[in-house]
Amino acid sequence: MSKKIQAIRGMNDLLPEQSPRWQYLEECIRRLVAAYGYREIRMPILEQTALFKRSIGEVTDIVEKEMYTFEDRNGDSLTLRPEGTAGCVRAAEEHGLLFNQQQRLWYAGPMFRHERPQKGRYRQFHQVGVETFGLEGPDIDAELIMMSARLWRELGILNALTLELNTLGSSESRQAYRQALTDYLSQYHAQLDEDSQRRLTTNPLRILDSKNPQTQALLQDAPRFDDYLDEDSRAHFNGLCQLLDAAGIQYTLNPRLVRGLDYYGKTVFEWTTQALGAQGTVCAGGRYDALVEQLGGKTTPAVGFAMGVERLVLLLETLKVFPDRIDQTVDVYLAANGEGAESYALLLAERLRSEYPDLRLLTHCGGGQFKKQIKKADQSGAQLALLLGEEEMSRGVASVKFLRQDLEQTELPISDLARFLKDHLQSR
Ligand code: ATP
Ligand code: MG
């Protein structure tokens, strides 16, 4: 026997028993974005490598070590998208959706990052992203956060999540602060962890969210960004906080929240949970007013967020808040025995589906004894089994067996079945 080929490490199959949970979450998200008037955009999964280098930033974790980059047959450097914002901006700009316009967009799909696979961290994972353009905020910043909060409330996980909020100010104030932080930390170069030593010259702000305790201790007395924040950003941030207060949305101010991507300025936020261990961020976003211009467009204010679908599914599972009903995929199992009955069953099934379009009906295929078929019916999760034998056929009736209720088996004329199923299943 030849060796079996397996899936790529960190890239998961989604099996049929898990997919109802994804579908449930996706449905909730579709309802949510529709309720706020956001429109869907779909971008390719492959983009020119330069797009990500120019937007995410050359010295970020993603571009330095996480991208799936390769040359295609023409020798062009292409990259499997590690996130959606860059492609969304590219597409919106390319099709003239940005200049002098306001857009509220969303997308969903797989992203690719070459990270060390572990619980909540994969090499192919899925995000739902929301991006808005042409709106300066802070009202739109607040809308995005209120929208995410509404989703958590509907899913029943709001209590397990904390909203962390920060502002990264204007690029001038960030630059001044970066210098001050670099000057301060350079004195303690030898005491910094290895990653932070490297970041000191490449991306010093990222040192703020280092997990290393010694580095964190050094940061206690570091210069504070608040002292460098420009007035415009301060007013924007205060405005956002007031809107969130008015909406009753709780948040924690986290001056260490800097985010891993270069394009953020002003508002940044993350929704985090304690319930998932180290991979605790389920949704993250912020404002990126400079990105459209950086990618060749006219200056366009923009703000958005992305949530990690795998982490949300994990959280909903951990908190046991998935509704039971979503695992049930069939209502009725149609069993038939005998040559005439078996071939009629397929036609009867078609007729029932036409007469009752919401019906979810599984037809037994392959024949066999009723006993065996009823066992299959039970395993299918169906509420009812319809039994069609030769003798019943000749009388124009079918038997109804209740699989989940303590009720006597009963017989009904075939012409009454659709109405009966509708009444019975809807009254449950
Ligand atoms: P982390 O700090 O966990 O690495 P990040 O800052 O790299 O996250 P973003 O780029 O902001 O993440 O992506 C938004 C969301 O996408 C994250 O909050 C997370 O829920 C999800 N996400 C990011 N990377 C992965 C991954 N490798 N596997 C699964 N989900 C991920
Ligand atoms: Mg990451």
Tab-separated table of C-alpha atoms and ligand atoms in Angstrom:
chain	number	residue	atom	x	y	z
A	1	MET	CA	0.000	0.000	0.000
A	2	SER	CA	1.399	3.425	-0.814
A	3	LYS	CA	1.858	6.048	1.869
A	4	LYS	CA	-1.180	8.260	2.470
A	5	ILE	CA	-0.904	11.934	1.767
A	6	GLN	CA	-1.987	14.101	4.662
A	7	ALA	CA	-3.138	17.675	5.046
A	8	ILE	CA	-0.552	20.414	5.485
A	9	ARG	CA	0.363	21.066	9.118
A	10	GLY	CA	-1.735	23.824	10.625
A	11	MET	CA	-4.358	23.644	7.872
A	12	ASN	CA	-7.554	22.051	9.082
A	13	ASP	CA	-10.349	20.149	7.453
A	14	LEU	CA	-13.747	21.208	8.695
A	15	LEU	CA	-15.698	18.003	9.154
A	16	PRO	CA	-19.478	17.616	8.735
A	17	GLU	CA	-20.082	17.332	12.450
A	18	GLN	CA	-18.356	20.670	13.068
A	19	SER	CA	-19.747	22.618	10.128
A	20	PRO	CA	-23.191	23.362	11.653
A	21	ARG	CA	-21.352	25.389	14.297
A	22	TRP	CA	-19.530	27.423	11.676
A	23	GLN	CA	-22.755	27.892	9.746
A	24	TYR	CA	-24.531	29.105	12.859
A	25	LEU	CA	-21.797	31.654	13.543
A	26	GLU	CA	-21.705	32.737	9.898
A	27	GLU	CA	-25.481	33.196	9.914
A	28	CYS	CA	-25.295	35.404	13.009
A	29	ILE	CA	-22.574	37.487	11.359
A	30	ARG	CA	-24.535	37.857	8.115
A	31	ARG	CA	-27.556	39.088	10.072
A	32	LEU	CA	-25.343	41.482	12.013
A	33	VAL	CA	-23.637	43.157	9.067
A	34	ALA	CA	-26.966	43.417	7.236
A	35	ALA	CA	-28.480	45.141	10.250
A	36	TYR	CA	-25.796	47.855	9.989
A	37	GLY	CA	-25.978	48.242	6.204
A	38	TYR	CA	-22.519	46.815	5.436
A	39	ARG	CA	-21.996	45.303	1.975
A	40	GLU	CA	-19.929	42.274	1.153
A	41	ILE	CA	-16.749	42.395	-0.904
A	42	ARG	CA	-14.814	39.291	-2.004
A	43	MET	CA	-11.147	39.519	-2.899
A	44	PRO	CA	-8.736	36.943	-4.315
A	45	ILE	CA	-6.721	34.868	-1.871
A	46	LEU	CA	-3.501	35.579	-3.784
A	47	GLU	CA	-2.088	39.058	-4.173
A	48	GLN	CA	1.209	40.572	-5.280
A	49	THR	CA	3.724	40.253	-2.467
A	50	ALA	CA	4.448	43.995	-2.690
A	51	LEU	CA	0.904	44.769	-1.512
A	52	PHE	CA	1.542	43.233	1.907
A	53	LYS	CA	5.071	44.553	2.229
A	54	ARG	CA	3.865	48.075	1.574
A	55	SER	CA	0.808	47.948	3.801
A	56	ILE	CA	1.533	45.667	6.753
A	57	GLY	CA	5.134	46.899	6.953
A	58	GLU	CA	8.518	45.317	6.203
A	59	VAL	CA	9.550	44.875	9.817
A	60	THR	CA	6.407	43.273	11.200
A	61	ASP	CA	6.139	39.644	12.324
A	62	ILE	CA	3.790	38.881	9.457
A	63	VAL	CA	6.020	40.141	6.665
A	64	GLU	CA	9.300	39.071	8.244
A	65	LYS	CA	8.426	35.496	9.049
A	66	GLU	CA	4.819	34.479	8.514
A	67	MET	CA	3.947	34.944	4.854
A	68	TYR	CA	3.450	32.168	2.310
A	69	THR	CA	5.314	33.730	-0.594
A	70	PHE	CA	6.293	32.030	-3.823
A	71	GLU	CA	7.052	32.711	-7.449
A	72	ASP	CA	4.395	31.744	-9.943
A	73	ARG	CA	5.179	30.398	-13.408
A	74	ASN	CA	5.758	33.903	-14.728
A	75	GLY	CA	8.319	34.633	-12.037
A	76	ASP	CA	5.995	37.095	-10.231
A	77	SER	CA	6.234	37.119	-6.456
A	78	LEU	CA	2.819	36.238	-5.038
A	79	THR	CA	1.624	35.820	-1.455
A	80	LEU	CA	-1.305	33.981	0.096
A	81	ARG	CA	-3.090	36.744	1.961
A	82	PRO	CA	-2.150	36.860	5.666
A	83	GLU	CA	-5.024	39.298	6.397
A	84	GLY	CA	-7.825	41.046	4.543
A	85	THR	CA	-7.384	44.788	4.978
A	86	ALA	CA	-4.626	45.223	2.380
A	87	GLY	CA	-6.530	43.338	-0.317
A	88	CYS	CA	-9.743	45.158	0.553
A	89	VAL	CA	-8.060	48.553	0.157
A	90	ARG	CA	-6.401	47.394	-3.063
A	91	ALA	CA	-9.717	46.193	-4.509
A	92	ALA	CA	-11.739	49.207	-3.375
A	93	GLU	CA	-9.150	51.607	-4.798
A	94	GLU	CA	-8.777	49.662	-8.041
A	95	HIS	CA	-12.525	49.807	-8.677
A	96	GLY	CA	-13.007	53.422	-7.706
A	97	LEU	CA	-14.980	52.824	-4.509
A	98	LEU	CA	-12.968	55.193	-2.353
A	99	PHE	CA	-12.458	58.675	-3.760
A	100	ASN	CA	-15.050	61.105	-2.334
A	101	GLN	CA	-17.179	58.230	-1.124
A	102	GLN	CA	-18.159	56.490	2.050
A	103	GLN	CA	-18.077	52.728	2.224
A	104	ARG	CA	-19.027	50.160	4.815
A	105	LEU	CA	-17.702	46.797	3.660
A	106	TRP	CA	-17.232	43.299	5.048
A	107	TYR	CA	-15.626	40.061	3.895
A	108	ALA	CA	-14.978	36.554	5.165
A	109	GLY	CA	-12.522	33.888	4.205
A	110	PRO	CA	-9.272	32.037	4.793
A	111	MET	CA	-5.997	33.763	5.706
A	112	PHE	CA	-2.537	32.190	5.746
A	113	ARG	CA	0.333	32.687	8.165
A	114	HIS	CA	3.308	30.422	8.726
A	115	GLU	CA	3.130	30.349	12.526
A	116	ARG	CA	3.687	27.563	15.014
A	117	PRO	CA	0.374	25.682	15.060
A	118	GLN	CA	-1.283	25.348	18.472
A	119	LYS	CA	-4.750	25.687	19.937
A	120	GLY	CA	-6.317	28.808	18.412
A	121	ARG	CA	-3.348	29.395	16.107
A	122	TYR	CA	-3.232	27.809	12.668
A	123	ARG	CA	-1.524	28.293	9.322
A	124	GLN	CA	-4.791	28.539	7.456
A	125	PHE	CA	-7.383	30.282	9.570
A	126	HIS	CA	-10.500	32.289	8.865
A	127	GLN	CA	-11.385	35.871	9.494
A	128	VAL	CA	-14.461	37.972	9.125
A	129	GLY	CA	-13.361	41.519	8.476
A	130	VAL	CA	-15.220	44.811	8.421
A	131	GLU	CA	-13.713	47.939	6.852
A	132	THR	CA	-15.108	51.441	6.503
A	133	PHE	CA	-13.759	54.224	4.295
A	134	GLY	CA	-14.314	57.956	4.045
A	135	LEU	CA	-15.474	58.373	7.647
A	136	GLU	CA	-13.296	60.260	10.101
A	137	GLY	CA	-14.945	59.215	13.305
A	138	PRO	CA	-15.009	58.853	16.200
A	139	ASP	CA	-18.685	58.011	15.580
A	140	ILE	CA	-17.822	55.284	13.067
A	141	ASP	CA	-15.152	53.877	15.418
A	142	ALA	CA	-17.897	53.617	18.017
A	143	GLU	CA	-20.314	52.024	15.550
A	144	LEU	CA	-17.803	49.279	14.765
A	145	ILE	CA	-17.266	48.528	18.424
A	146	MET	CA	-21.017	48.593	19.131
A	147	MET	CA	-21.517	46.221	16.239
A	148	SER	CA	-18.995	43.733	17.598
A	149	ALA	CA	-20.509	44.050	21.081
A	150	ARG	CA	-23.948	43.273	19.634
A	151	LEU	CA	-22.575	40.101	18.069
A	152	TRP	CA	-21.073	38.953	21.381
A	153	ARG	CA	-24.373	39.645	23.123
A	154	GLU	CA	-26.310	37.644	20.538
A	155	LEU	CA	-23.867	34.768	20.743
A	156	GLY	CA	-24.012	34.833	24.552
A	157	ILE	CA	-20.297	35.513	25.096
A	158	LEU	CA	-20.234	39.216	25.980
A	159	ASN	CA	-19.509	38.476	29.634
A	160	ALA	CA	-16.452	36.423	28.719
A	161	LEU	CA	-14.864	39.244	26.704
A	162	THR	CA	-12.990	42.400	27.614
A	163	LEU	CA	-12.641	45.361	25.293
A	164	GLU	CA	-9.145	46.839	25.383
A	165	LEU	CA	-8.749	50.285	23.931
A	166	ASN	CA	-5.850	52.552	23.061
A	167	THR	CA	-4.882	55.341	20.724
A	168	LEU	CA	-1.686	55.348	18.694
A	169	GLY	CA	-1.989	59.027	17.828
A	170	SER	CA	-0.762	60.742	14.700
A	171	SER	CA	2.297	59.531	12.859
A	172	GLU	CA	4.261	62.575	14.165
A	173	SER	CA	3.382	61.838	17.773
A	174	ARG	CA	4.207	58.161	17.255
A	175	GLN	CA	7.559	59.126	15.820
A	176	ALA	CA	8.404	61.389	18.748
A	177	TYR	CA	7.348	58.719	21.200
A	178	ARG	CA	9.253	56.008	19.317
A	179	GLN	CA	12.405	58.087	19.707
A	180	ALA	CA	11.818	58.640	23.426
A	181	LEU	CA	11.117	54.963	24.000
A	182	THR	CA	14.183	53.921	22.018
A	183	ASP	CA	16.395	56.329	23.981
A	184	TYR	CA	15.044	54.989	27.255
A	185	LEU	CA	15.258	51.280	26.394
A	186	SER	CA	18.707	51.583	24.798
A	187	GLN	CA	20.119	52.163	28.288
A	188	TYR	CA	18.908	48.694	29.245
A	189	HIS	CA	19.732	46.932	25.981
A	190	ALA	CA	21.479	43.992	27.653
A	191	GLN	CA	18.498	43.305	29.928
A	192	LEU	CA	15.949	43.121	27.135
A	193	ASP	CA	14.762	39.789	25.747
A	194	GLU	CA	16.135	38.825	22.358
A	195	ASP	CA	13.026	39.752	20.387
A	196	SER	CA	12.861	43.157	22.039
A	197	GLN	CA	16.561	43.818	21.350
A	198	ARG	CA	15.879	43.254	17.689
A	199	ARG	CA	12.738	45.371	17.761
A	200	LEU	CA	14.584	48.240	19.385
A	201	THR	CA	16.048	49.068	15.981
A	202	THR	CA	13.185	47.822	13.793
A	203	ASN	CA	9.835	48.347	15.516
A	204	PRO	CA	10.308	49.613	19.093
A	205	LEU	CA	6.596	50.138	19.822
A	206	ARG	CA	6.070	46.390	19.566
A	207	ILE	CA	8.286	45.984	22.632
A	208	LEU	CA	5.375	47.394	24.658
A	209	ASP	CA	3.421	44.168	24.227
A	210	SER	CA	6.374	41.862	24.924
A	211	LYS	CA	5.323	38.928	27.101
A	212	ASN	CA	8.726	38.810	28.792
A	213	PRO	CA	8.384	39.716	32.531
A	214	GLN	CA	11.808	41.348	32.771
A	215	THR	CA	11.095	43.500	29.739
A	216	GLN	CA	7.700	44.374	31.186
A	217	ALA	CA	9.389	45.402	34.431
A	218	LEU	CA	11.738	47.723	32.526
A	219	LEU	CA	8.741	49.268	30.821
A	220	GLN	CA	7.236	50.346	34.155
A	221	ASP	CA	9.353	53.515	34.150
A	222	ALA	CA	9.439	54.008	30.389
A	223	PRO	CA	8.120	57.228	28.836
A	224	ARG	CA	4.330	57.169	28.438
A	225	PHE	CA	2.735	57.673	25.068
A	226	ASP	CA	0.086	59.828	26.676
A	227	ASP	CA	2.702	62.576	27.124
A	228	TYR	CA	3.377	62.623	23.376
A	229	LEU	CA	-0.177	62.332	22.094
A	230	ASP	CA	-1.299	65.106	19.713
A	231	GLU	CA	-4.421	67.139	20.494
A	232	ASP	CA	-6.418	65.923	17.494
A	233	SER	CA	-5.920	62.261	18.426
A	234	ARG	CA	-6.685	63.004	22.066
A	235	ALA	CA	-9.986	64.650	21.136
A	236	HIS	CA	-10.824	61.756	18.801
A	237	PHE	CA	-10.117	59.231	21.535
A	238	ASN	CA	-12.097	61.118	24.175
A	239	GLY	CA	-14.981	61.359	21.720
A	240	LEU	CA	-14.908	57.605	21.194
A	241	CYS	CA	-14.813	56.898	24.916
A	242	GLN	CA	-17.825	59.169	25.473
A	243	LEU	CA	-19.820	57.399	22.766
A	244	LEU	CA	-18.986	54.011	24.264
A	245	ASP	CA	-19.939	55.260	27.729
A	246	ALA	CA	-23.273	56.449	26.370
A	247	ALA	CA	-23.852	53.043	24.775
A	248	GLY	CA	-23.037	51.297	28.051
A	249	ILE	CA	-20.067	49.464	26.567
A	250	GLN	CA	-17.360	48.750	29.099
A	251	TYR	CA	-13.708	48.983	28.164
A	252	THR	CA	-10.260	48.875	29.655
A	253	LEU	CA	-7.687	51.467	28.634
A	254	ASN	CA	-4.498	49.635	27.704
A	255	PRO	CA	-1.609	51.996	26.844
A	256	ARG	CA	0.491	48.936	25.913
A	257	LEU	CA	-1.852	47.866	23.127
A	258	VAL	CA	0.064	48.562	19.909
A	259	ARG	CA	-1.084	45.848	17.419
A	260	GLY	CA	1.223	43.972	15.093
A	261	LEU	CA	0.594	45.841	11.868
A	262	ASP	CA	2.264	49.075	10.867
A	263	TYR	CA	-0.697	50.806	9.314
A	264	TYR	CA	-2.629	51.663	12.472
A	265	GLY	CA	-2.935	55.171	13.904
A	266	LYS	CA	-5.351	56.744	16.412
A	267	THR	CA	-7.910	54.156	17.625
A	268	VAL	CA	-6.838	50.553	18.215
A	269	PHE	CA	-8.858	47.923	20.076
A	270	GLU	CA	-8.978	44.238	20.882
A	271	TRP	CA	-11.642	41.984	22.341
A	272	THR	CA	-9.881	39.416	24.521
A	273	THR	CA	-10.905	36.471	26.674
A	274	GLN	CA	-9.321	34.522	29.514
A	275	ALA	CA	-11.107	31.352	28.401
A	276	LEU	CA	-8.792	30.355	25.544
A	277	GLY	CA	-5.352	30.433	27.131
A	278	ALA	CA	-2.588	32.270	25.305
A	279	GLN	CA	-4.602	32.810	22.104
A	280	GLY	CA	-7.045	35.130	23.833
A	281	THR	CA	-7.708	37.797	21.196
A	282	VAL	CA	-10.838	37.008	19.210
A	283	CYS	CA	-11.293	40.330	17.445
A	284	ALA	CA	-8.931	43.200	16.742
A	285	GLY	CA	-9.002	46.388	14.796
A	286	GLY	CA	-8.314	50.050	14.536
A	287	ARG	CA	-7.972	53.132	12.432
A	288	TYR	CA	-5.629	53.298	9.443
A	289	ASP	CA	-6.081	56.729	7.873
A	290	ALA	CA	-2.716	56.608	6.100
A	291	LEU	CA	-3.009	53.266	4.328
A	292	VAL	CA	-5.014	54.208	1.231
A	293	GLU	CA	-2.495	56.920	0.388
A	294	GLN	CA	0.386	54.583	1.162
A	295	LEU	CA	-1.040	52.230	-1.478
A	296	GLY	CA	-1.308	54.966	-4.084
A	297	GLY	CA	-4.808	56.389	-3.498
A	298	LYS	CA	-5.987	59.777	-2.231
A	299	THR	CA	-5.938	60.309	1.537
A	300	THR	CA	-8.961	58.429	2.876
A	301	PRO	CA	-9.883	57.938	6.522
A	302	ALA	CA	-10.468	54.278	7.296
A	303	VAL	CA	-11.188	52.058	10.266
A	304	GLY	CA	-12.024	48.365	10.591
A	305	PHE	CA	-11.630	45.154	12.520
A	306	ALA	CA	-11.184	41.451	11.944
A	307	MET	CA	-12.339	38.540	14.038
A	308	GLY	CA	-10.832	35.077	14.113
A	309	VAL	CA	-13.499	32.505	13.313
A	310	GLU	CA	-11.659	29.466	14.761
A	311	ARG	CA	-11.126	31.247	18.068
A	312	LEU	CA	-14.766	32.299	18.213
A	313	VAL	CA	-15.932	28.746	17.552
A	314	LEU	CA	-13.543	27.515	20.259
A	315	LEU	CA	-14.872	30.105	22.679
A	316	LEU	CA	-18.509	29.251	21.952
A	317	GLU	CA	-17.665	25.576	22.511
A	318	THR	CA	-15.748	26.261	25.706
A	319	LEU	CA	-18.604	28.333	27.104
A	320	LYS	CA	-21.158	25.791	25.827
A	321	VAL	CA	-23.381	28.415	24.253
A	322	PHE	CA	-24.057	26.800	20.892
A	323	PRO	CA	-27.813	26.103	20.710
A	324	ASP	CA	-28.530	22.342	20.698
A	325	ARG	CA	-30.805	22.597	17.686
A	326	ILE	CA	-27.984	23.453	15.276
A	327	ASP	CA	-26.562	19.936	15.429
A	328	GLN	CA	-29.806	18.524	14.131
A	329	THR	CA	-29.673	18.433	10.350
A	330	VAL	CA	-32.582	16.110	9.422
A	331	ASP	CA	-36.256	16.136	10.457
A	332	VAL	CA	-37.571	13.022	8.807
A	333	TYR	CA	-36.115	9.698	7.662
A	334	LEU	CA	-37.977	7.872	4.932
A	335	ALA	CA	-37.582	4.082	5.083
A	336	ALA	CA	-38.950	1.690	2.488
A	337	ASN	CA	-38.918	-2.075	2.109
A	338	GLY	CA	-39.811	-4.091	-0.967
A	339	GLU	CA	-39.001	-3.415	-4.596
A	340	GLY	CA	-42.076	-1.323	-5.431
A	341	ALA	CA	-41.958	0.616	-2.167
A	342	GLU	CA	-38.242	1.341	-2.464
A	343	SER	CA	-38.508	2.889	-5.923
A	344	TYR	CA	-41.666	4.772	-4.946
A	345	ALA	CA	-39.908	6.198	-1.885
A	346	LEU	CA	-37.643	8.404	-3.995
A	347	LEU	CA	-40.670	9.870	-5.779
A	348	LEU	CA	-42.571	10.331	-2.539
A	349	ALA	CA	-39.571	12.148	-1.064
A	350	GLU	CA	-39.514	14.551	-4.017
A	351	ARG	CA	-43.228	15.199	-3.606
A	352	LEU	CA	-42.903	15.884	0.129
A	353	ARG	CA	-40.022	18.316	-0.474
A	354	SER	CA	-42.135	20.182	-3.053
A	355	GLU	CA	-45.189	20.326	-0.806
A	356	TYR	CA	-43.193	21.378	2.283
A	357	PRO	CA	-40.096	23.264	1.141
A	358	ASP	CA	-38.583	23.685	4.630
A	359	LEU	CA	-38.637	19.947	5.245
A	360	ARG	CA	-35.271	18.277	5.758
A	361	LEU	CA	-35.779	14.699	4.636
A	362	LEU	CA	-33.304	11.862	4.292
A	363	THR	CA	-34.336	8.957	2.054
A	364	HIS	CA	-32.945	5.570	2.909
A	365	CYS	CA	-30.962	4.132	0.022
A	366	GLY	CA	-29.767	0.581	-0.476
A	367	GLY	CA	-32.738	-1.403	0.820
A	368	GLY	CA	-32.577	-3.841	3.742
A	369	GLN	CA	-34.800	-4.827	6.654
A	370	PHE	CA	-36.919	-2.169	8.407
A	371	LYS	CA	-35.121	-2.900	11.665
A	372	LYS	CA	-31.801	-1.898	10.161
A	373	GLN	CA	-33.333	1.137	8.489
A	374	ILE	CA	-34.919	2.328	11.726
A	375	LYS	CA	-31.538	2.116	13.411
A	376	LYS	CA	-30.140	4.379	10.681
A	377	ALA	CA	-33.122	6.699	11.144
A	378	ASP	CA	-32.321	6.970	14.815
A	379	GLN	CA	-28.645	7.726	14.118
A	380	SER	CA	-29.605	10.427	11.632
A	381	GLY	CA	-31.059	12.517	14.453
A	382	ALA	CA	-34.448	12.707	12.725
A	383	GLN	CA	-37.603	13.302	14.768
A	384	LEU	CA	-39.757	10.986	12.722
A	385	ALA	CA	-39.382	7.940	10.496
A	386	LEU	CA	-41.807	7.260	7.698
A	387	LEU	CA	-42.148	3.555	6.943
A	388	LEU	CA	-43.339	2.421	3.559
A	389	GLY	CA	-43.837	-1.303	2.959
A	390	GLU	CA	-45.501	-3.135	0.049
A	391	GLU	CA	-48.644	-3.765	2.045
A	392	GLU	CA	-48.947	-0.078	3.093
A	393	MET	CA	-48.304	0.976	-0.493
A	394	SER	CA	-51.242	-1.098	-1.689
A	395	ARG	CA	-53.503	0.746	0.778
A	396	GLY	CA	-52.058	4.185	-0.050
A	397	VAL	CA	-50.752	4.801	3.476
A	398	ALA	CA	-47.431	5.146	5.302
A	399	SER	CA	-46.579	4.507	8.955
A	400	VAL	CA	-45.187	7.275	11.114
A	401	LYS	CA	-42.795	6.291	13.868
A	402	PHE	CA	-41.925	8.868	16.546
A	403	LEU	CA	-38.214	8.569	17.277
A	404	ARG	CA	-37.891	11.121	20.085
A	405	GLN	CA	-41.324	11.091	21.673
A	406	ASP	CA	-43.160	8.438	23.588
A	407	LEU	CA	-46.049	8.184	21.108
A	408	GLU	CA	-47.718	5.215	19.417
A	409	GLN	CA	-46.770	4.502	15.820
A	410	THR	CA	-49.560	5.690	13.562
A	411	GLU	CA	-50.701	5.360	9.982
A	412	LEU	CA	-51.622	8.169	7.573
A	413	PRO	CA	-52.843	8.419	3.982
A	414	ILE	CA	-49.871	9.372	1.788
A	415	SER	CA	-51.755	12.428	0.542
A	416	ASP	CA	-51.927	13.769	4.137
A	417	LEU	CA	-48.237	13.323	4.929
A	418	ALA	CA	-46.928	16.763	3.989
A	419	ARG	CA	-49.582	18.561	6.037
A	420	PHE	CA	-49.026	16.250	8.991
A	421	LEU	CA	-45.243	16.733	8.931
A	422	LYS	CA	-45.639	20.493	8.744
A	423	ASP	CA	-48.039	20.580	11.712
A	424	HIS	CA	-46.020	18.168	13.760
A	425	LEU	CA	-42.555	19.631	13.154
A	426	GLN	CA	-43.634	23.250	13.546
A	427	SER	CA	-45.449	22.624	16.802
A	428	ARG	CA	-42.328	21.210	18.418
B	1	ATP	P1	-2.131	37.255	17.727
B	1	ATP	O1	-1.674	38.335	18.646
B	1	ATP	O2	-2.984	36.239	18.395
B	1	ATP	O3	-1.022	36.671	16.910
B	1	ATP	P2	-2.656	39.077	15.590
B	1	ATP	O4	-2.476	40.392	16.224
B	1	ATP	O5	-1.561	38.503	14.766
B	1	ATP	O6	-3.107	37.981	16.693
B	1	ATP	P3	-4.592	40.070	13.710
B	1	ATP	O7	-3.640	40.174	12.604
B	1	ATP	O8	-5.071	41.286	14.371
B	1	ATP	O9	-4.027	39.039	14.797
B	1	ATP	O10	-5.864	39.199	13.241
B	1	ATP	C1	-7.161	39.380	13.797
B	1	ATP	C2	-7.650	38.123	14.461
B	1	ATP	O11	-7.443	36.988	13.641
B	1	ATP	C3	-6.943	37.757	15.746
B	1	ATP	O12	-7.440	38.481	16.804
B	1	ATP	C4	-7.244	36.290	15.881
B	1	ATP	O13	-8.540	36.098	16.410
B	1	ATP	C5	-7.220	35.835	14.453
B	1	ATP	N1	-5.918	35.221	14.122
B	1	ATP	C6	-4.751	35.839	13.810
B	1	ATP	N2	-3.790	34.949	13.538
B	1	ATP	C7	-4.361	33.715	13.674
B	1	ATP	C8	-3.900	32.373	13.503
B	1	ATP	N3	-2.658	32.114	13.118
B	1	ATP	N4	-4.769	31.358	13.730
B	1	ATP	C9	-6.040	31.597	14.107
B	1	ATP	N5	-6.548	32.837	14.273
B	1	ATP	C10	-5.726	33.886	14.061
B	2	MG	MG	-0.010	37.114	15.166
